[in-house]
Short mmCIF file of C-alpha atoms and ligand atoms in Angstrom, two decimals:
data_model
loop_
_atom_site.label_atom_id
_atom_site.label_comp_id
_atom_site.label_asym_id
_atom_site.label_seq_id
_atom_site.Cartn_x
_atom_site.Cartn_y
_atom_site.Cartn_z
CA MET A 1 119.32 75.88 111.86
CA LEU A 2 116.85 75.15 109.03
CA ALA A 3 114.17 72.48 109.53
CA ALA A 4 111.35 71.32 107.28
CA PRO A 5 108.86 69.31 109.38
CA HIS A 6 106.42 66.98 107.60
CA SER A 7 103.86 66.88 110.38
CA ARG A 8 102.57 68.63 113.47
CA ASP A 9 104.39 66.04 115.61
CA GLU A 10 107.72 66.89 113.99
CA LEU A 11 107.00 70.58 114.46
CA SER A 12 106.11 70.05 118.09
CA ALA A 13 109.40 68.14 118.61
CA LEU A 14 111.28 71.08 117.09
CA LEU A 15 109.60 73.47 119.50
CA GLU A 16 110.51 71.19 122.40
CA ARG A 17 114.09 71.33 121.27
CA ALA A 18 113.93 75.12 120.96
CA GLU A 19 112.63 75.31 124.52
CA ALA A 20 115.37 72.98 125.82
CA GLU A 21 118.12 74.91 124.03
CA ASP A 22 116.46 78.30 124.59
CA ARG A 23 116.47 79.15 120.88
CA VAL A 24 114.07 81.43 119.05
CA VAL A 25 111.94 80.12 116.19
CA ARG A 26 110.48 81.62 113.01
CA ALA A 27 108.40 80.03 110.29
CA PHE A 28 108.46 80.99 106.64
CA GLY A 29 106.26 80.22 103.65
CA ALA A 30 107.47 81.21 100.19
CA GLY A 31 109.97 83.77 101.57
CA HIS A 32 108.36 86.44 99.37
CA SER A 33 108.47 89.30 101.86
CA PHE A 34 110.76 92.21 101.05
CA THR A 35 111.92 92.57 104.66
CA ASP A 36 113.71 90.27 107.10
CA THR A 37 110.39 89.50 108.83
CA ALA A 38 110.84 85.74 108.44
CA LEU A 39 114.53 85.55 109.42
CA THR A 40 116.03 84.25 112.63
CA SER A 41 119.36 83.28 114.13
CA GLY A 42 117.53 80.42 115.89
CA ILE A 43 115.44 77.67 114.26
CA LEU A 44 113.98 78.60 110.87
CA VAL A 45 110.96 76.44 110.03
CA ASP A 46 110.31 75.80 106.34
CA THR A 47 106.56 75.09 106.12
CA THR A 48 106.62 73.77 102.54
CA LYS A 49 105.74 70.21 103.61
CA LEU A 50 102.85 71.35 105.80
CA ASN A 51 100.59 71.91 102.83
CA ARG A 52 97.78 69.36 103.03
CA VAL A 53 94.07 69.90 102.60
CA LEU A 54 92.58 68.64 105.88
CA ASP A 55 88.84 68.98 105.50
CA VAL A 56 86.20 70.12 103.04
CA ASP A 57 82.80 71.43 104.13
CA LEU A 58 80.99 72.17 100.88
CA ALA A 59 77.70 73.03 102.61
CA ASN A 60 79.36 76.05 104.24
CA ALA A 61 81.97 76.73 101.52
CA ARG A 62 84.78 76.10 104.03
CA VAL A 63 88.05 74.27 103.50
CA ARG A 64 90.64 73.52 106.16
CA VAL A 65 94.26 73.46 105.04
CA GLU A 66 97.70 73.41 106.63
CA GLY A 67 99.49 76.75 107.02
CA GLY A 68 102.21 76.05 104.46
CA ALA A 69 99.77 75.43 101.59
CA ARG A 70 100.63 77.66 98.64
CA LEU A 71 97.94 79.82 97.08
CA HIS A 72 98.50 78.43 93.58
CA GLU A 73 98.08 74.84 94.83
CA LEU A 74 94.96 75.87 96.70
CA ASN A 75 93.45 77.74 93.77
CA ASP A 76 93.48 74.64 91.56
CA THR A 77 92.15 72.40 94.32
CA LEU A 78 89.42 74.87 95.28
CA TYR A 79 88.34 75.28 91.68
CA GLY A 80 87.87 71.50 91.49
CA LEU A 81 85.52 71.83 94.47
CA GLY A 82 83.62 74.71 92.88
CA LEU A 83 85.12 77.25 95.32
CA ALA A 84 87.45 80.25 95.17
CA PHE A 85 89.02 83.06 97.21
CA PRO A 86 86.88 86.19 96.84
CA ASN A 87 89.98 88.22 96.02
CA LEU A 88 93.71 87.69 95.46
CA GLY A 89 96.89 89.71 94.94
CA ASP A 90 99.16 89.92 91.91
CA ILE A 91 100.97 86.63 92.46
CA ASP A 92 99.94 83.25 93.82
CA VAL A 93 103.12 81.63 95.07
CA GLN A 94 102.73 82.66 98.72
CA SER A 95 101.73 80.32 101.52
CA ILE A 96 98.35 80.92 103.11
CA ALA A 97 99.94 81.52 106.55
CA GLY A 98 102.59 83.92 105.17
CA ALA A 99 100.15 85.85 103.00
CA THR A 100 97.65 86.37 105.82
CA ALA A 101 100.34 87.11 108.44
CA THR A 102 101.27 90.24 106.46
CA ALA A 103 97.72 91.18 105.33
CA THR A 104 98.44 90.48 101.69
CA HIS A 105 95.71 92.04 99.56
CA GLY A 106 94.39 92.49 96.04
CA THR A 107 92.15 95.31 94.95
CA GLY A 108 88.44 96.06 95.23
CA GLY A 109 86.67 98.91 97.02
CA LYS A 110 84.21 96.48 98.59
CA LEU A 111 86.64 93.61 99.13
CA GLN A 112 88.90 92.97 102.10
CA ASN A 113 92.43 91.61 102.25
CA LEU A 114 93.22 87.88 102.17
CA SER A 115 93.13 87.42 105.94
CA ALA A 116 89.41 88.21 105.82
CA ALA A 117 88.96 84.82 104.13
CA LEU A 118 90.02 83.12 107.37
CA HIS A 119 87.25 81.49 109.35
CA SER A 120 89.60 80.19 112.06
CA VAL A 121 93.32 79.87 112.73
CA GLU A 122 95.15 77.02 114.48
CA LEU A 123 98.35 78.12 116.19
CA MET A 124 101.05 75.92 117.67
CA LEU A 125 102.49 77.71 120.68
CA ALA A 126 106.00 77.55 122.11
CA ASP A 127 105.20 74.58 124.40
CA GLY A 128 103.87 72.53 121.46
CA SER A 129 100.23 72.95 122.48
CA VAL A 130 97.69 73.94 119.86
CA VAL A 131 94.97 76.59 120.10
CA GLU A 132 92.11 77.13 117.68
CA LEU A 133 91.20 80.79 117.41
CA ASP A 134 87.99 82.10 115.96
CA GLU A 135 85.45 84.83 116.64
CA ARG A 136 83.68 82.70 119.25
CA THR A 137 86.50 80.96 121.16
CA ASP A 138 88.78 83.96 121.70
CA PRO A 139 87.67 87.23 120.08
CA ASP A 140 90.87 89.15 120.87
CA GLY A 141 93.13 86.24 119.98
CA TRP A 142 91.20 85.92 116.73
CA ARG A 143 91.57 89.56 115.78
CA ALA A 144 95.29 89.32 116.56
CA ALA A 145 95.89 86.01 114.77
CA ARG A 146 94.45 87.00 111.39
CA VAL A 147 97.31 89.43 110.71
CA ASN A 148 100.00 88.19 113.08
CA VAL A 149 103.38 89.03 111.46
CA GLY A 150 104.49 85.57 112.61
CA ALA A 151 104.70 86.80 116.21
CA LEU A 152 102.16 84.64 118.06
CA GLY A 153 103.10 81.05 117.23
CA ILE A 154 103.23 78.83 114.18
CA VAL A 155 100.08 78.70 112.08
CA THR A 156 99.62 74.98 111.57
CA ALA A 157 96.19 75.15 109.93
CA VAL A 158 93.48 77.56 108.88
CA THR A 159 89.85 77.13 107.91
CA LEU A 160 89.03 79.27 104.90
CA GLN A 161 85.66 80.83 104.25
CA LEU A 162 85.36 80.78 100.46
CA VAL A 163 82.87 81.75 97.78
CA PRO A 164 81.52 79.81 94.78
CA ALA A 165 84.05 79.70 91.93
CA PHE A 166 83.55 82.57 89.47
CA VAL A 167 84.72 83.85 86.10
CA LEU A 168 86.29 87.30 85.72
CA GLU A 169 86.52 89.54 82.74
CA GLY A 170 89.81 91.40 83.03
CA VAL A 171 90.23 94.47 80.85
CA GLU A 172 93.51 96.37 80.69
CA ARG A 173 93.55 99.77 79.01
CA PRO A 174 95.82 102.81 78.96
CA ILE A 175 93.86 105.89 80.12
CA PRO A 176 95.19 109.42 80.62
CA PHE A 177 96.38 109.73 84.21
CA ASP A 178 94.42 112.98 84.84
CA GLU A 179 91.23 111.30 83.63
CA VAL A 180 91.78 108.39 86.04
CA LEU A 181 92.31 110.73 88.99
CA ALA A 182 89.32 112.91 88.07
CA GLY A 183 87.04 109.84 88.02
CA LEU A 184 88.81 107.80 90.67
CA ASP A 185 85.82 107.07 92.93
CA ASP A 186 83.73 106.10 89.94
CA TYR A 187 86.37 103.72 88.63
CA VAL A 188 86.74 102.10 92.05
CA ASP A 189 83.04 101.89 92.86
CA SER A 190 81.77 100.76 89.47
CA ASN A 191 84.19 97.83 89.14
CA ASP A 192 84.59 94.79 91.36
CA HIS A 193 88.36 95.21 91.17
CA PHE A 194 90.04 98.34 89.90
CA GLU A 195 93.73 99.15 89.97
CA PHE A 196 96.25 101.08 87.94
CA TYR A 197 99.96 101.49 87.40
CA MET A 198 101.47 104.89 86.77
CA PHE A 199 104.91 105.97 85.63
CA ALA A 200 106.45 109.23 86.85
CA HIS A 201 107.42 110.26 83.31
CA SER A 202 104.23 109.28 81.51
CA SER A 203 100.84 110.97 81.43
CA THR A 204 99.19 107.59 80.80
CA ALA A 205 97.97 105.22 83.50
CA MET A 206 97.76 101.50 82.82
CA THR A 207 94.36 100.56 84.24
CA LYS A 208 93.06 97.10 85.04
CA ARG A 209 89.37 96.35 85.66
CA ASN A 210 88.25 92.90 86.72
CA ASN A 211 84.57 92.17 86.93
CA ARG A 212 82.55 89.05 87.57
CA VAL A 213 80.73 87.88 84.46
CA ASP A 214 78.21 85.23 83.67
CA LEU A 215 80.26 83.83 80.79
CA HIS A 216 82.11 80.60 80.19
CA GLU A 217 85.83 80.99 80.59
CA GLN A 218 87.80 81.56 77.41
CA PRO A 219 91.27 80.32 78.37
CA ARG A 220 94.13 81.83 76.44
CA GLY A 221 96.33 79.42 74.50
CA LYS A 222 99.48 78.42 76.38
CA LEU A 223 101.65 80.25 73.84
CA THR A 224 99.61 83.47 74.03
CA GLU A 225 99.69 83.29 77.82
CA TRP A 226 103.44 82.72 77.88
CA PHE A 227 104.09 85.54 75.42
CA ALA A 228 101.92 88.10 77.26
CA ASP A 229 102.71 87.17 80.86
CA VAL A 230 106.29 85.98 80.61
CA VAL A 231 107.90 87.51 77.53
CA LEU A 232 106.27 90.96 77.46
CA ASN A 233 105.56 91.59 81.14
CA ASN A 234 108.75 90.04 82.47
CA TYR A 235 111.61 89.40 80.03
CA ALA A 236 111.08 92.44 77.82
CA PHE A 237 110.56 94.74 80.81
CA ASP A 238 113.58 93.17 82.52
CA VAL A 239 115.77 93.99 79.51
CA LEU A 240 114.52 97.59 79.54
CA THR A 241 115.14 98.00 83.28
CA ARG A 242 118.69 96.65 82.86
CA LEU A 243 119.26 99.25 80.19
CA CYS A 244 118.00 101.94 82.57
CA ARG A 245 120.26 100.67 85.31
CA VAL A 246 123.30 101.24 83.11
CA GLN A 247 121.96 104.41 81.45
CA PRO A 248 119.43 106.24 83.69
CA LYS A 249 118.82 108.77 80.90
CA PHE A 250 116.69 106.11 79.23
CA ILE A 251 114.24 106.00 82.15
CA PRO A 252 111.73 108.63 80.86
CA PRO A 253 111.42 107.17 77.31
CA VAL A 254 111.32 103.60 78.62
CA GLN A 255 108.52 104.55 81.03
CA ARG A 256 106.55 106.29 78.30
CA PHE A 257 106.98 103.29 76.01
CA ALA A 258 105.98 100.79 78.73
CA ALA A 259 102.90 102.83 79.73
CA SER A 260 101.51 102.90 76.21
CA ALA A 261 102.69 99.51 74.95
CA GLY A 262 101.96 97.21 77.86
CA SER A 263 98.34 97.69 78.58
CA TYR A 264 95.82 96.42 75.98
CA ARG A 265 94.33 93.13 77.02
CA ARG A 266 91.02 91.37 77.61
CA GLN A 267 90.82 88.10 79.46
CA VAL A 268 87.81 86.00 80.42
CA GLU A 269 88.95 83.25 82.73
CA ARG A 270 88.43 81.63 86.11
CA SER A 271 89.13 84.24 88.78
CA TYR A 272 92.58 83.23 89.98
CA ARG A 273 94.03 83.17 86.46
CA VAL A 274 92.99 86.78 85.99
CA PHE A 275 94.14 88.00 89.42
CA ALA A 276 97.65 86.57 89.41
CA SER A 277 100.47 86.45 86.90
CA PRO A 278 104.17 85.52 87.12
CA ARG A 279 106.71 88.09 88.37
CA LEU A 280 110.08 86.87 87.18
CA PHE A 281 112.39 89.83 87.57
CA ARG A 282 113.90 91.10 90.80
CA PHE A 283 112.81 94.28 92.50
CA THR A 284 112.19 95.71 95.95
CA GLU A 285 109.09 97.45 97.18
CA MET A 286 107.45 99.70 99.76
CA GLU A 287 103.68 99.88 100.07
CA TYR A 288 101.42 101.92 102.33
CA ALA A 289 97.67 101.96 102.94
CA VAL A 290 96.43 105.55 103.16
CA PRO A 291 92.86 106.71 103.92
CA ARG A 292 90.87 106.45 100.70
CA GLU A 293 89.59 110.01 101.00
CA HIS A 294 93.18 111.24 100.48
CA ALA A 295 93.97 108.86 97.62
CA ALA A 296 94.14 111.44 94.82
CA GLU A 297 96.44 113.83 96.74
CA VAL A 298 98.80 111.03 97.77
CA ILE A 299 98.92 109.58 94.25
CA ARG A 300 99.77 112.97 92.73
CA GLU A 301 102.54 113.59 95.24
CA ILE A 302 104.06 110.14 94.77
CA LYS A 303 104.00 110.50 90.99
CA GLU A 304 105.81 113.83 91.26
CA ILE A 305 108.49 112.38 93.58
CA GLY A 306 109.23 109.67 91.03
CA ARG A 307 110.40 112.35 88.58
CA HIS A 308 113.32 113.18 90.87
CA TYR A 309 114.71 109.69 91.39
CA ASP A 310 116.10 107.12 88.99
CA THR A 311 113.65 104.27 88.82
CA PRO A 312 112.22 102.68 85.69
CA MET A 313 109.50 100.90 87.70
CA PRO A 314 105.84 101.95 87.89
CA THR A 315 103.82 102.74 91.02
CA GLU A 316 100.84 100.47 91.68
CA VAL A 317 97.57 101.80 93.13
CA ARG A 318 94.89 99.56 94.66
CA PHE A 319 91.85 99.84 96.92
CA VAL A 320 90.80 97.66 99.86
CA ALA A 321 87.76 97.60 102.16
CA PRO A 322 88.18 97.87 105.95
CA ASP A 323 88.32 95.00 108.43
CA ASP A 324 88.79 94.67 112.18
CA ALA A 325 92.02 92.63 112.57
CA PHE A 326 94.17 94.54 115.08
CA LEU A 327 97.18 94.87 112.77
CA SER A 328 95.43 95.09 109.45
CA PRO A 329 96.74 98.17 107.60
CA VAL A 330 93.13 98.77 106.52
CA HIS A 331 91.88 98.46 110.10
CA ASN A 332 88.51 100.25 110.26
CA ARG A 333 89.20 102.49 107.31
CA GLU A 334 88.61 102.42 103.58
CA SER A 335 92.03 102.51 102.07
CA CYS A 336 94.06 103.12 98.98
CA TYR A 337 97.30 101.14 98.77
CA VAL A 338 100.17 102.83 96.96
CA ALA A 339 103.21 100.67 96.15
CA VAL A 340 106.53 102.05 94.95
CA HIS A 341 109.20 99.82 93.45
CA GLN A 342 112.86 99.77 92.58
CA VAL A 343 114.80 97.39 90.35
CA ALA A 344 117.16 95.09 92.30
CA GLY A 345 120.62 96.60 92.42
CA MET A 346 119.44 100.20 91.99
CA GLU A 347 119.42 102.63 94.91
CA TRP A 348 116.01 102.70 96.64
CA ARG A 349 116.60 104.43 99.99
CA GLY A 350 116.30 108.06 98.91
CA TYR A 351 113.26 107.39 96.73
CA PHE A 352 111.42 105.24 99.27
CA GLY A 353 112.31 107.71 102.07
CA ALA A 354 110.83 110.63 100.12
CA CYS A 355 107.66 108.63 99.41
CA GLU A 356 107.42 107.56 103.06
CA GLU A 357 107.35 111.22 104.14
CA VAL A 358 104.20 111.61 102.06
CA PHE A 359 102.66 108.39 103.43
CA ASN A 360 103.44 109.56 106.98
CA ARG A 361 101.75 112.92 106.43
CA TYR A 362 98.56 111.08 105.51
CA HIS A 363 98.81 108.62 108.44
CA GLY A 364 99.66 105.75 106.10
CA ARG A 365 100.12 102.26 107.53
CA PRO A 366 102.87 100.05 106.05
CA HIS A 367 102.42 96.65 104.39
CA TRP A 368 103.96 94.12 106.82
CA GLY A 369 105.77 92.23 104.07
CA LYS A 370 107.36 95.27 102.42
CA ARG A 371 109.97 97.88 103.27
CA HIS A 372 109.21 100.66 105.72
CA SER A 373 111.01 102.48 108.48
CA GLN A 374 108.34 102.43 111.20
CA SER A 375 109.19 101.16 114.67
CA ALA A 376 107.73 100.45 118.12
CA GLU A 377 107.87 104.21 118.72
CA THR A 378 105.83 105.26 115.68
CA LEU A 379 103.42 102.38 115.04
CA PRO A 380 101.12 102.60 118.11
CA ALA A 381 99.85 105.98 116.93
CA LEU A 382 98.83 104.44 113.60
CA TYR A 383 96.91 101.48 115.00
CA PRO A 384 94.05 102.13 117.46
CA GLU A 385 94.17 98.52 118.74
CA TRP A 386 97.96 98.21 118.92
CA ASP A 387 98.03 97.50 122.68
CA ARG A 388 95.41 94.79 122.36
CA PHE A 389 97.66 93.01 119.85
CA LEU A 390 100.61 93.30 122.26
CA GLU A 391 98.44 91.92 125.07
CA VAL A 392 97.59 88.83 122.97
CA ARG A 393 101.27 88.46 122.04
CA ARG A 394 102.23 88.48 125.76
CA ARG A 395 99.51 85.93 126.52
CA LEU A 396 100.30 83.50 123.67
CA ASP A 397 104.08 83.85 123.55
CA PRO A 398 105.12 85.06 127.02
CA LYS A 399 108.81 84.12 126.56
CA GLY A 400 109.17 85.70 123.12
CA ARG A 401 110.00 82.37 121.47
CA PHE A 402 108.73 83.65 118.10
CA ASP A 403 110.53 86.99 118.23
CA ASN A 404 113.18 88.08 115.79
CA ARG A 405 114.95 91.35 115.05
CA TYR A 406 112.05 92.57 112.92
CA THR A 407 109.36 91.92 115.55
CA ASN A 408 111.55 93.42 118.28
CA HIS A 409 111.94 96.51 116.14
CA ILE A 410 108.24 96.95 115.43
CA PHE A 411 106.72 95.67 118.71
CA GLY A 412 109.55 96.16 121.19
CA PRO A 413 110.56 93.44 123.63
CA ILE A 414 107.84 91.37 125.35
CA GLY A 415 106.95 92.39 128.91
C1 LIG B 1 106.68 89.52 93.39
C2 LIG B 1 105.85 89.80 94.60
C3 LIG B 1 104.53 90.19 94.43
C4 LIG B 1 103.74 90.47 95.55
N1 LIG B 1 102.43 90.86 95.36
C5 LIG B 1 101.68 91.22 96.43
C6 LIG B 1 100.34 91.65 96.26
O1 LIG B 1 99.79 91.68 95.15
N2 LIG B 1 99.66 92.05 97.37
C7 LIG B 1 100.23 92.06 98.61
O2 LIG B 1 99.58 92.47 99.57
N3 LIG B 1 101.49 91.60 98.79
C8 LIG B 1 102.21 91.18 97.75
N4 LIG B 1 103.49 90.71 97.95
C9 LIG B 1 103.97 90.53 99.32
C10 LIG B 1 103.70 89.09 99.81
O3 LIG B 1 102.36 88.70 99.54
C11 LIG B 1 103.88 89.01 101.34
O4 LIG B 1 105.15 89.45 101.70
C12 LIG B 1 103.61 87.59 101.88
O5 LIG B 1 103.78 87.61 103.26
C13 LIG B 1 104.53 86.56 101.30
O6 LIG B 1 104.03 85.26 101.65
P1 LIG B 1 105.10 84.13 101.99
O7 LIG B 1 104.40 82.83 102.07
O8 LIG B 1 106.25 84.25 101.10
O9 LIG B 1 105.49 84.59 103.47
P2 LIG B 1 106.98 84.81 104.09
O10 LIG B 1 107.60 85.96 103.42
O11 LIG B 1 107.70 83.52 104.04
O12 LIG B 1 106.57 85.16 105.57
C14 LIG B 1 105.85 86.33 105.85
C15 LIG B 1 105.60 86.41 107.38
O13 LIG B 1 104.73 85.36 107.78
C16 LIG B 1 105.36 84.58 108.78
N5 LIG B 1 104.94 83.19 108.55
C17 LIG B 1 105.02 82.48 107.39
N6 LIG B 1 104.48 81.25 107.58
C18 LIG B 1 104.08 81.19 108.85
C19 LIG B 1 103.46 80.20 109.65
N7 LIG B 1 103.11 78.98 109.17
N8 LIG B 1 103.18 80.50 110.95
C20 LIG B 1 103.48 81.72 111.47
N9 LIG B 1 104.08 82.68 110.76
C21 LIG B 1 104.36 82.42 109.48
C22 LIG B 1 106.85 84.80 108.60
O14 LIG B 1 107.58 84.55 109.77
C23 LIG B 1 106.86 86.27 108.22
O15 LIG B 1 106.75 87.07 109.34
C24 LIG B 1 104.29 90.39 96.87
C25 LIG B 1 105.62 89.98 97.03
C26 LIG B 1 106.40 89.68 95.91
C27 LIG B 1 107.83 89.23 96.11
#
């Protein structure tokens, strides 16, 4: 059953019904995860209507919003208040609760993932009661709730700790791959946000450096923006990937062309317009966070694997600072995220499996919203605080009302 409550009271009534009928419940935001993490055979709660701004505290740069609020709606509203997220990922369509539940991240050696922008989390539990979790009220509950994989209750509201709005200069340049790897630490440490894309069959990396600047924004014209972000980065690439799907022999030249053609750009705009851009074609993805000290070895191995499988898509490499949320893939370690992709409709299992063997060798931790084959048997060894998360899960959801097949697979049954 699908339900889209407009208010906390409607949500609480749904949970009462779930209790009476003994049905499980899952919430979803934008449904942008690549796994079945948000699915259920019970009651599926669409949080789209739970998207209001509840409170603004300008003195402390905090804003309280409902869990279903979408990042792109928030970005505009926050900008009007002179505030911004310190960092964002590649897209902005996710809900705040969905993005933080899976530890969605951007890039920046000194910057943490999105859940680090949470100051507190309000959860509605299975009996309809509401708890407010923060560092002070419930330290373990707080560290569990920030990256919760939807397994503790429904996030009805969060208070965000933001920063003053800022302008970024985004510079995209093709740079020889070997040069990027040789100077990797320098690139990461000397830029606020550094990332790159690499293609298995190209010796060029497409680098992207975003840095805070004391300049007025220079918005691109709507037509320029549409041509660069939609036509070139989406439609043109989509046409090329379709060609590769029919004729895999075109993959190496298409990759070489994309690596050299797609990557000259300078943008000076408000932060969120530089961080995020539209992704309009269909693909699937696996992403792991590996210890930053092994970044160069992992990147080399993943690039080499790509030469043996048919995929026109690039690999994306990003860097994230540690935090202390129990299930954060960057828990207590500086990390490099490596994301491999496959075009929808093309075989991904062999390629992703081969990459996962590399990630496993380096004790990689999977992104909770993307494909992986870890389970309740393998994950505890990767997360030092795994049992403390399970303890909070037992305390907040003792009957497993918010379980689904995915959480059972990764956490095992409650109890
Ligand atoms: C094109 C594309 C680009 C992406 N780019 C990035 C990127 O740059 N960086 C990155 O890290 N990830 C990225 N992702 C992954 C994406 O950010 C995550 O999968 C994120 O969780 C999606 O947010 P959502 O609102 O769609 O959540 P959903 O997919 O709807 O849900 C994710 C999880 O959160 C739970 N959940 C959702 N709402 C609630 C709630 N109110 N209460 C409790 N639980 C809830 C769901 O049950 C589920 O377990 C990308 C995905 C796509 C498709």
